[in-house]
Amino acid sequence: MKSRIIISTILVSLFLFSCGKKKYEDYNEEDFIEKQGIITKMTRTSNPLDSEWNRDIIYAYNLEEESVSYGQENNIDLMFKLGQPIVILVHKDDDKISFYARRGLINEQEWAAGFKRLIDKK
């Protein structure tokens, strides 16, 4: 009886730990397209042991559409500025799945429109 409880506990624990948020590496690279993004918010990570450079960022993408989409990356070891252009990898079949790719400007008109929206909100 005790061994059944131990085995059940181990299996449940393994299941719970394996159900975390999917990472980019969990997907097929060819399922993503690059989109222009913009940094909309930055905060220091909540872990007091992290470097002072580590940030959680919120970014906007699909800037050309009526309803802009937002994504988040946690624990990035880079400094950003509000409104900075970045490149976002967006899943072809589900545009709610997105990841930060790199800093960069791939469509200046989209970025400018997104920057204007960001400024107008303040």
XYZ file of C-alpha atoms in Angstrom:
122
model
C 0.000 0.000 0.000
C 2.772 2.422 0.919
C 4.613 1.710 -2.306
C 1.461 2.527 -4.312
C 1.165 5.892 -2.559
C 4.840 6.658 -3.180
C 4.606 5.696 -6.854
C 1.400 7.710 -7.285
C 3.005 10.744 -5.643
C 6.050 10.503 -7.904
C 3.917 10.187 -11.049
C 1.702 13.134 -10.112
C 4.784 15.259 -9.327
C 6.384 14.419 -12.665
C 3.172 15.261 -14.486
C 2.812 18.630 -12.751
C 6.400 19.678 -13.424
C 6.228 18.665 -17.085
C 3.161 20.852 -17.735
C 4.982 24.194 -17.690
C 4.641 26.861 -20.352
C 6.000 25.747 -23.712
C 9.275 27.274 -24.866
C 10.282 28.177 -28.397
C 12.438 25.029 -28.497
C 9.285 22.923 -28.007
C 7.956 24.031 -31.411
C 9.053 23.523 -34.995
C 11.126 26.536 -36.088
C 9.369 26.601 -39.478
C 5.992 27.244 -37.809
C 6.934 30.851 -36.998
C 7.145 34.096 -38.923
C 8.933 37.295 -37.964
C 6.812 40.312 -37.061
C 7.670 43.810 -35.991
C 7.257 44.359 -32.287
C 7.697 47.168 -29.796
C 8.587 47.185 -26.092
C 5.607 48.458 -24.087
C 6.677 47.712 -20.500
C 9.745 46.553 -18.576
C 10.112 45.487 -14.968
C 12.895 43.947 -12.944
C 12.407 40.290 -12.263
C 10.842 39.392 -8.947
C 13.721 37.113 -7.965
C 16.039 39.002 -5.594
C 18.945 36.739 -6.618
C 18.750 37.761 -10.304
C 21.199 40.205 -11.807
C 20.129 43.843 -11.833
C 20.019 43.557 -15.642
C 17.410 40.800 -15.737
C 14.048 42.080 -16.937
C 10.561 40.891 -17.656
C 9.234 42.609 -20.772
C 5.827 43.094 -22.322
C 5.745 43.746 -26.037
C 3.144 44.554 -28.670
C 3.004 42.998 -32.130
C 0.538 42.760 -35.019
C 0.895 46.527 -34.953
C -0.797 46.958 -38.327
C -4.047 45.372 -37.149
C -7.010 47.009 -35.434
C -6.487 44.953 -32.288
C -2.811 44.821 -31.313
C -1.537 41.602 -29.704
C 0.671 41.491 -26.610
C 3.221 38.999 -25.384
C 5.625 38.646 -22.496
C 9.128 37.298 -21.979
C 10.527 36.760 -18.527
C 14.055 36.903 -17.199
C 15.769 38.469 -20.213
C 19.320 39.586 -19.487
C 19.237 42.655 -21.754
C 18.481 46.337 -21.281
C 15.625 47.807 -23.305
C 13.995 51.179 -23.722
C 10.283 51.797 -23.815
C 9.232 51.951 -27.467
C 12.313 50.107 -28.703
C 11.755 48.099 -31.898
C 12.178 44.345 -31.566
C 11.552 41.303 -33.740
C 8.915 38.841 -32.537
C 8.471 35.248 -33.693
C 4.728 34.592 -34.107
C 3.223 31.147 -34.693
C 1.621 30.878 -38.148
C -1.493 29.060 -36.917
C -1.991 30.755 -33.539
C -0.886 34.382 -33.282
C -1.258 34.266 -29.481
C 1.927 32.144 -29.387
C 4.885 34.490 -29.645
C 8.485 34.826 -28.540
C 11.064 37.598 -28.429
C 13.644 36.981 -31.182
C 16.033 39.943 -31.184
C 16.320 43.695 -31.250
C 15.633 45.140 -34.654
C 13.553 47.034 -37.102
C 12.043 44.997 -39.948
C 9.154 47.309 -40.829
C 9.644 50.951 -39.953
C 6.051 51.953 -40.797
C 4.576 49.296 -38.490
C 6.957 50.257 -35.694
C 6.130 53.972 -36.109
C 2.388 53.212 -35.963
C 2.897 51.079 -32.844
C 5.052 53.765 -31.240
C 2.354 56.379 -31.945
C -0.298 54.127 -30.338
C 1.929 53.670 -27.304
C 2.463 57.421 -26.934
C -1.221 58.213 -27.514
C -2.221 55.847 -24.680
C -0.259 57.886 -22.123
